[in-house]
Structure formats: structure tokens, C-alpha cells
């Protein structure tokens, strides 16, 4: 993360060059005066607990009202299992996109999808993509793999012990599976992946997690396995930890990208050139040309896969639908591909190897989150694979729409910019809201 | 993303082996029957527009009520600039952590921080970390660099032209700065980074973005520069695009990680061993040992930096405070470091090179999001650097707390597991809610 | 790969700013005047062919003599199968290190290892490491996995076809194995890893390659499989290629790093503090401290694993022993780990997941290369796993030695620098030759 | 680097399951019996020293003769500065390719290039590529950036000190440059890049290294700077190390890939479709199609850039020309791009950001290595930039040739395979030697 000297001088260190340098640096020192009170109350949501917390904050009544509105206050018991030190709720606006025709192995039909975001034009852009997919007959989507792992580490005195330990574990998979099954009805230990690194052994215990995203499920099951190992292993680890960072939880990483974490889904659509022109005001060729540039750009910056903005669509669905939004870190990776066919159609596909979604557990049962899942008919049992396929279809729509906006800008930019005053053009990340919404509301 | 054959057989392809294989595959085909109506209305939030949208969905009244509650309905005009096809809001519960003592170059004092999440135990865990930091005298935090780029690509006929183009641009920085300054009062073009790749040229235009996160600002400014280039360059590109993926927007990437995107902030705290024992029920040495394992784990999975779960804390602040949550994709990277000092203190630092935050623009002005910023006194002008420092301090607390939970589990796991029935222990991702909350509410 | 503007101005583009800019750029243009003759003769090594080639070069007789010395001229028939357009040989000096005590699953005993390099101090440094390992009782080494893949791609019209194709291949592994076995006595197809990406399917065919490095073997076997697929697949690919870059041949890559390519080997040694002091003039603690810095440095630059200079030792063995030296690109990755034990010993391990080595085929039969393998008793059948273990032990020695040199420099640098004139100190990459050689020749 | 359980069972751990498991594991234990003598003599190359070393080895006379041939014995004094514990030389066969027309900013003209390799078909393949480039009028090549860094780390008590230290260093660049200049005539300190990570500071000191590859030069200069810092810094580091892994020496890494290490060079060629057909027996379109697959493959495996086999050509030039061959680890990365123009030409470019080459120092003065540089007229002062451009042109030829072989195989494979008995087809990595050589010798 080096900073070039010249830049460094302009930034942090221009404050450090003047006469107050000493004072500024002194700001960094620990300060041991007394601190204000801790936030009281843990999981309690009683009036008293809420009052105590708000009293600490010393804010205007309007602030409290914005977070602790009547509906929220009324529902507070419903939030209890999902939050501690509760003080209210933040309201994230939801826009609807669709219909999005999904021809999946699990999800079938035309979906209206709720997206929660505060970023202008995002909903309009994804909506445009969804509609073009639908007009093209929908997108094929296939969930092709799944699995969530928890990855403990076991430390031994030396390699002789670590090798002996592995030799033992290889014969124990069935027992591990039994032990795991005592902790969960829906989860299932399916495999182990083993890493020997000197006297340390890492095991990725790979689970199917049913309709749950599954992080808690695999933790509890793996803890039970560790207890079994503690008791039964012929070689005792000097120490072990339930997680070593090898599960890849909450971080984009090469191991998950090159295998699977959560669900791996691939989707494609083939769009006639005429439809591209009609809805996207560009051509398959121009879109492909922009894609090529993006491919090189992706490679030059060293990212996982090739994609435009998976994170936008995934974050919006995850927030709306009570998913673990922090999993966007690992989920928003994958590979988009565009091609132009002999018949001047646009071929487009997206492949997401690390989609962490669930339709039970986590935030999926909270009132407004459940409502969002209900809009799609995707709350509860036997729906997680469908949700993964719908997410992938949404992402495909988003890739198409942003690419079209950029490739279209190529030709129109000069004119647009001059013709239209900058001030009133509340431009979005890619193009103006207006143009998206035009397309969206035609 | 290869799937091992054995696993493949268990998954996707076990459905494909039975008698219905043909039928299943046929599900993937495009379907050209008529689709239901498009979502009407664009940015309109009139009763009519809302009714039209909800009518499409054909859900129970309770679903609508959950999203379109009275407060939301009342505030609808306020959401208009941030969403299209509006149908309501999702309510994400907020927990409060603190006080968190921040000894920053910009942020100074004891903060109560609102975190929005649906993941149980997250708030309790971060709260515990924050409190230990505060008891230790607070954490030093320094914003050391900033910058947001937009990265267009210019394609030429050959390298002779691309070289001539670069030679020209190098003398034009001042003009580019002037042009950019006509589009923004707060943004400032500060530098260019140039990539020549055969007959293609990529330029990262690097901006300071004031108190805004800045993606829109840099887009508009760069569009103006592209117009200037179109008119004035002695060598005309065959084509150009405003973005090539090289800005690193919405994706974890090596270029941003090895330079800066948004704000780069580093923070540290030194915690006495006794405090570690009292609050975390573990020791600096055990925490360091777990850290070492996590370092190797991070390296074995091929991720950016070394860290436990930055995404959890960042996502929770970003959601609460109206940030662009999708930027968690790039922001949740960095490097945590733990050491044990000679005096048995724990030294802990975190460094985040890609923190995309703002205190104006985006979702920061929406009612409940603004309320969250107001709780910290961090809404509006001259606050973005402070917000970045507070975010970093929160992340530091989260790293300490999760590490402590894991290293503590090392010693107590066997006993705990046997003593306590699994069924009633609604275990969180790391340890049970109860134990966190205990610590949190002491 | 962006260049900062300021740097760009100093470099390429300072030539472009002066008056000769046009002329300089014109140098880049294609030139269509006649070219000198092609190098004649292909694999022929007759006097006539050699003369024709040398005549082209128009060099002094001494140049020719240096490359086409009497021994080389005499052996020319021996080189014929390994080179085309032969004109002589380059002589790379070999230094001997050892004894290196290897306590491997396959390699057992004290080895003298020939290293070919032109870099001063490299041999001395590795020698020092080898000797310390030996004094400590040798290093444990275990080959824990192996496999080389060839990774064709198959393109279909759509996902329906790609899914149907995979469903078919999953039942064909045995037939693929039979087909592969007709092309090789020593290779064996062991598994398939399958990647579906829209309408494209990538299959990593994983082989055991016996004592050969195996790239050719797996190509030929996979070509036979492709022919079988062409004839028998119920779904015909639109096109296919024998390799898609997914084998990871000749490039450091995350897929190979997170699985295996060639051989995966791990090694460890435990060295008493007194021995560290006696031979390395430093302490386990100082070495560990330097290691910690290197860990962070590795992470900050975004590399595969954590290591100092695997490439130095591997390249030197590969050159000496007729290995495919270009495979250093993928082989020189892995993870080194240092720790200090309670008894003030240094624990050190290295793990290399992508070691491409062989003891038959390739350059292993050439006269001087075979001689190098013979020195270790590692030429021919049933030796490749031992060679992999010896390579790993050498790498471990190199990591220890460079780390010791750096951590030692920490304390002695100031004195050394002042005491000793810079001019006569023909410093090596790390420390002076003299100090290494001192240690080496004690 | 996890191994799947099923594979683990087949490999390491099948040996561990039988009755000798204990014995096998015992092989890993340290062994403290006496070891054979150390290799004597350090840098001495006297008869006595050579005899002592060879006596240790106890090999047949033929082995010694192969390494210590008369010419080598005669030249032994010449090797002395580049090797320790000298016992002879390994002879690597050299094939000649060319003419290769280079239209560079520095290298101009038709080059015959010596490649040292033991891999059959490599020379023929690169030769074919070189000849096609030449027939197309040569390739444009431009060195666009250069720089080699040494990256020490400085550890302080806390961030207050690390910030104060940086503030000081920012004003010292000129003094650092003076200090550096006292150690080298050819090197020049040009810039600093600074990384703050909590209480640690990393500085990449960036140098121009003249015609040397430069690793030693930058080490010595940086040591002098460290001494200056030790004496003059107002804040004393607790400790510092001359290198932190951040220079990126000897490892593929993102920081170097996204900036520069050594020399950054880009090259392009435009080849008429007819020439592609005549020489490569394929079409621009088929080559592009294969390229597209390779792009996706590169991304799916997570490598630096997009390329086929840079390592093959670079290793071969580096070995022939006395370069530091281990630098292939970092040098063999970059980005290849193919396109089809409107006129059915093939556009091809390669860009290598990390080319570590020199024409003075290292192994460049050894007899046969110097002879190879002399063949190209590239030994000595003012030649390094030209060598970098020639290397890049060679790499471009290699990318074209391998791609053509693969895309050609697409159409001909089925026929070829059936027509030709597998046994006698000594297939190379890509296609048979014969077919390359045919092309090469036309």
C-alpha cells in the first residue's frame, strides 16, 4: 500500500510539517481520563433499556424518532434475537425490478425483485437489464455446486505427529459425519480438504447447509467434531483453533474463488442485436468492445475474475432479503463473459462461485426482510437454491445494463455533455438517472 | 472454480442422471410467452405509482405494511432522489456500541457508534472490543492518504499513436485540472497514473473528493476531461470508454490494495495483559498464537492482506450511516497485526487502504441514516476524514474481539461443550451471544 | 501497471518531449526492407548446419569457440533431441553444497547438491543453511500430494448443452483412463476437475506422471481423450482447445497454489539456539522478528504465500539437473514459517505445493545434467519423489540462511559499514561473500 | 493448498495405512550420527580445492569429466567471482532464432537471438514466431518505465513515532540521494514510496540501475542510507531490516505487477491474415478465439495478467545471456492481447512490467554468456534497455507461435491423431517438433 513521496507530502504529512506538528502527533497518544458510561443492557429491549441507551446519546428527539419510530418500537421483540444494544432501525429504501424471467434448474418463472439501496440509478439500471433479459426469453441459470466450510487448525510438535494425525483422520470421516449430524438437522458434513504445513494441519470441513446460509451451523458442528478429536485422536494437538481464516468467511479469496463457497451458479442469456439497439441504444459489437477493455482492466488491477459491479446488485438483494450483507465481501466475485454471435446476437454469461445466501435463519425472519422474500415467494424451506439462481439472474441483468451504458456513452458522450448543462444533470455513477428511468419506464 | 468430479456427481449432476434429465435440461431454455407487466413509474412516489407497483405483486396486505409503513409512506418524497421504482423500506435493526475512544488526527473523543445488522452477536462482539480499547486509553488512528480514481481507456491504431498521446497528456495536467474544477466545487484532480498496453492507454485520474465518497463526482469530472481530450488531443483515439475497471470500483483488487482507494487509515492500541485477562478471558500470548494461525490461513487462501472480519463491522456502519454498502467489496481489505510486548501487553493494529466513506451525498441525507451520523456528530461538511478514522477504530475493536473469542475457546472449548447442552446454546458465528453480552453489559 | 505521471515524465516521455520526438516515434513503425536469412537447419547438427548458422552471425572466432567448444562439438548428437537450430552450449558454473541431511519419506541420507548459478554468494548462502540443518540432525521432509493437469476447454451453443456434456463425462472417467493409458506407460489419469462457465466447460484432467515432470505426457494423453470425446460425446462441442491456461503451466497461479501442481512437499527442522548463534551469528528471536516483517511484507505486495527467495535455490538445482527451468515460474511459491520454541530453538518449515521436477525425460539425460543427478544418485526411475524432497530441503536451507543474514545485519550493520570501505566490499545481494564463505568453510 | 480427502488417501496416506506406518513416520525424525565432511574451500579454484571437492563425491570419472571438462578447467579463474565451492559447469544447449526485426525505442534492427534450453521444440516454436514478426515488418517495442527497489522496514514504539519518522524522511530525499550516490556511479535513487502500517514503516527506495540488473547496487546504496538514518533520524527505530519482502525480489507479486520492477516494456505487431495462414496454418479469427479462452482460463486460475508462456522464452534468454535466471519468478508476468482488425489482420501485443535484465555485472561477463550477448551486440554499457526490448520481442513471438499451434490443432487434431501413430510422434509440449521445424526451416 505504498504512497508515493510526492503524494505523501501533500497529505498526512503536510499537517506534520507546520509548527503544530508536536500537538498534532500528541493527539495520537492514549488518554486515560474517565470515559462516559457503557451502553447498557445487552439483548434487552424493554422501555427501560431503550431509554437508558438513548439517554446516553444526548441527541435531539428527531434523531430518536427517526430510528425508533412507532412500528419499530412495536416490533422490538422481533429484533431481539438478531441484535444487541438495540436502539432502533435504519430504513433503507426499496425499489422493485422486473419482471425478470429466470429459466433455472430451481427457480422458474417471472420474478419481481426488491432491491434495497441508497444509490440513485442502481435500481433503474438493474431494472433495465432485467427487462431486456425477459424480452429475450429469460436467462438460463444453473446452480452447479454448493458447500460451506469451517476450517480449524491443529498444531503438533512436529511433522511426524501431524502426519500421524492425518492418517488417523482419513479413516474417521464417517464418525465425524455422525458427530456433526447430532448438532444439526439440516446440515451435512460432506467432505474434508486437508492442508499439511509443517507441524500444522488445517482441515476444511465442507458442509451442505440446507436452506441456511450456514455459518453458525458449520461452527457448531465443527466444534462437536473438535471435541470428538480431543477425546479420540491418538495424537493430541498442542493446541487447536476452530477457525484459521481458511474457510474464507467474509473475505474475497482465491481458495473460495477457485472452488466454491456457499453456492456456485452460472447464468446466460442470448439477446438479439435488434433488442440491444432498441433497449440499450448500442450494439452487441460496441458492448463486446467495452467488455474487452474491462477484461484487460480487471487483469491489470489484479482482482478475482472479470466483472463490472456484482457488488451493487448483490448488496441490494442481500439488504432487502435479510442476508448476511457482510458476505458481499466474498460473494461479489466471479466471471462475466460477453460474445457476439454470428447472427449479431449478444451472448452474455455470469458465473458466481461464492454466493452465500439462505432463506431460513439469520435476518430472513425479520418482518420487512421476510416481506421482501415473500414478494418473490422465496422465504423458508426449499428456497435457498432458487434464491441463489435469482440473485445470479439479477447480477446478469446488472452487468448487461452497466456495460450498455458505458458502450453507449462512447458514441454519445461528446454531444450529450455539451448539450446538457452539467449542473442540472444529477449524474449517477454511470449515466444520468433520467436515461435509465426512461428505459425503465417505457 | 473447478469442482472435483466426485463432488460434481453428488451435486448438479445427480439431478442430471435420472430419468427426467431431458426435462430438467429443458428448463434452461428461453421461453417466449408473454411476461407480466413492467414495474411502472420510475422515480415517481405518488399514491398512484405506489399502488400500481404493489398491485403487480399480489401479496398479502401484511407484506405491504411491513415495507410501506406509515413513517415510510410519510417520508416517501425524501427517498425520491435515492431510489427508483420505490415500494417501501426495509428496516435493519441498529445496536449501539461504545464508548469507543478515538485518538485520531481528525476524530478525537469517545464515540457511541450505531451498527446496523441482522447477525446476532455482531454488535455484542464489536462492543466488547470497543470497550477494551477505551479502557486501554483509546486507539491512535491516522488517516494517511486519500484519493478516488476514474480510469478511462483510450484505444489507438498503434503504439506510435499511443506514445504520442501520452506525451501530449503529460503536459496537460493543469488544463485537465481546470476542466475538472468546472464540474465540482469539492473535488480536485490531483494526479494521473498512466498505463500503456500496446496501442491502448489507461489513465487513472486521481481525485480528492472532499467529504463525499466521490464516485459520481469523479465520473462527471472525468467526462468533462474526456470531452476536452476529444477536442484537443493531437492524436484522436479510435474509441474511448469512461471506465475500464481500473478504478477498482466495487471490487477487492490488488491495485487499490497496493495504493489507496478512498481513504487509507491505520490504527493501533496497546492493551495491558491484565486487561486482556479481565475482559477477554484470555492472554496476549494466546491471542498472538491465534493471530499467527490466521496469518498463515490468510496466505494459504490467497486473500488481500491479513484480517479476520473487517467486512462485519464495515457493513454494519455503512448500512447505518447511508454509505454505499456495495463498497464493502473493496473496503473490507487490509492488514491486522498483533504482537506481544516485553511487558506482556498486546500490541494490535489495523490498516485499511481502501475505505470508501463520505458524510455528504449518497444516502447520508436520508432520515434514519442522517440520524445515525448525527449520533456520532459526523454528518455533513468536514467530517469524512473523522468518519474514516472512527470506522477504522471500530474495525480494530472487532479484530480484537473475534481473536479473543477464538483464542479463549482454545482452552475452554472441551469443558464448555460438555457442560452445556448444545440445543439451547444459540451459538453465534464465533461464540455464544450470552458470553459476549455478559462482557458487554458488565 | 500504472506509472505515476511524475515518473512517466522522467522516463519514456522525456525522450518524447524534445525536438526529435517525431523521429523517435517513427522508430516504432514497421519496416519492410529485406531481412537477413533465416536460421537454417532445424534439428540437424551436421558440420554443414553448424557452419551455416555460425556464418550468419558474423562474430569473432572467440565467440564461436566459447559456445562451440570441443566437448560440445563432440557431444552434439546428444543434444539433438532437446534443441533446434543448435549452435553450442552455454556453461553455467556449478557449486556444491552439503552435506544436507534429509529425513524424508523418500529421500534419506546426507546429500551433496550441485547448484548452477552465476550469482555470487548464492552457493555459499545455501551451503551455510544446509550445514546448519545437518548439524541439527537433518530436516524432516514429506511429499504429501502430486498431480499434473492438462486443461482443455469445450465450447457449446448454450448451457443446456454444456450441462448435458458434463453429465455425460461424469460417467466416462474409466473410459478416459483407458484411453489415456494407451498413450503412456508411466502416466495415469487419476481425476477430473470440472468448471462450468456459461456455455463453456473446462476440465482439468489430473494425472500422476511417474518420474517425469510430465507436461508432454499429459498433453499426449489428453489429446487422445479429446479424440475419444470428439467421436463419442452425445453433444458435440462447437470447438475445443487442448489447453485453456487452466493447467497453470509456466505461471504462478492461485489454483495451483491452493491445490497441487507437480509435487507438494513440506519440510521442517528444529535448530537449537546455540547452533543458531554459532553458525548464523544471530538468535532465534532475531530471526523470528525478521520473519514477522517478511510476512507482512509478503502480504503487502500481494504474492503467493510467504517466502524469501525460493526461486534462487530452485533455479540453481533446476539448471544443474536438467529440469524445465521455466517451471520456476510456478514452482517458486509456497509458505515458510519460523517460530521460537519454549526452549529457545528455532522451528522452521517450508511448504511448496507446485514443485515440477522429474528424473527421466526432458533435459535429465543430457551429459552434464545427468552427471549432476548422478552426484546425488537421483537419475532415472523411482527417483522423482526423492528429488522433490531434496529440492525442498535445499529451499529450507536457503530460507534459513537469508533470514539469518538479514537479522544479523540488524545488529552489526552500523559497525560493519563504518569499519569497512565500501569500495572493496564486493557485496552480494544480502551480505558479503566473505562472511558467507567464512561460515561455509569453517 | 488443501488436498481433497479422497486424493489424500491415494497419496501420502496410503503409505501410512499399512503395517510399516510406524517405521515410515520414524524416517522423519532427526538423526544425530556423524555426517560426512563439509564441502571445502569457498571461492578457491585451485587444483587442490577442486580435488578435495570431487573426492567427496565418490563418483565415476565420467561424471567429473562431464562437469569439469578441459575448457571449464581452463577457465576456472573466470568463474571465481560468480560461484563458490566450484566443481565444474553444466552445459545447456543453445539454439538460434531469427532474424527478429525489432523496431524499438532503443533496439533497432534484425536480431539473431540465442536461447538456452533443454526443452525440445521451444527454440523451433519461438523461431517461427520471430520469423513471422519479421515478415510482418517487425514489432514496435517501447521501454516505458524502469526502477528497482530495496525496501527496508523500520519498527517504532508507536504510531506517534512512526508518523514523526516519516515526516522527517520526506524532507531528506536529497540527502538520501547524495548518500546513495557515494556507493555507486551508475545507480541513482529516484524516489521513495512509503507504507505506514501501525508502528511500522516500510520504504521502497526506488533506483535507476543503469545497465545492471541492479539488486546488489540497490542493496549497498540502501545500506548506506540506513546508516545515515541511524545517525541522523530524530526518532530512532527500535530495529530495522534492510529488506522486508516489499522489493518483490524473486517472486511474482501484485505490487511489482501493478507498478514496475526492472523494466516495463510493451510491444506490438500487426500481421496480415494471409501471412498467418501461410506460416501458422490457421487464421486470425481462430487465434483470437483461442486467446479468448486463455483469457478466461487465466482469470479462473488467478494469475498475474494474461499470457501463455512468457517463462519459456525469458528463461531461455536469461540462461544464455548470464542474467539472474531466478528473476524469471517475477519477470514472467504480463499481459498479452490479441485482436482481429477490420482488415482481417491479427493485432498482437505483450506488456511486461517486471523485466529484470542487465548487460553488465552478474553473469554477463562469463565467457559463454558474454558470447551470447555478443551475438546480439548487447554486451556492456548502454545496452540494457535494448536487451529488455529484444526480450520483449522474443516473448511476443513465443505468444504468437504457441497460440497458433493451439488454434491450429483445433481443426486438425482429429485427423492428425488418427492418421499418425501415437508411439512414434515424439510430441512436444504443444505440437510435434517436426511441424515446428518444418515451419522454421522453410
CSV table of N, CA and C in Angstrom, one decimal, chain B residues 176 210 334:
chain,number,residue,atom,x,y,z
B,176,UNK,N,-6.4,19.8,-17.5
B,176,UNK,CA,-7.3,18.8,-17.0
B,176,UNK,C,-7.9,19.2,-15.7
B,210,UNK,N,-13.2,15.6,-1.3
B,210,UNK,CA,-13.8,16.3,-0.2
B,210,UNK,C,-14.5,15.4,0.8
B,334,UNK,N,-7.3,-5.3,4.2
B,334,UNK,CA,-6.3,-4.6,4.9
B,334,UNK,C,-5.5,-5.6,5.7
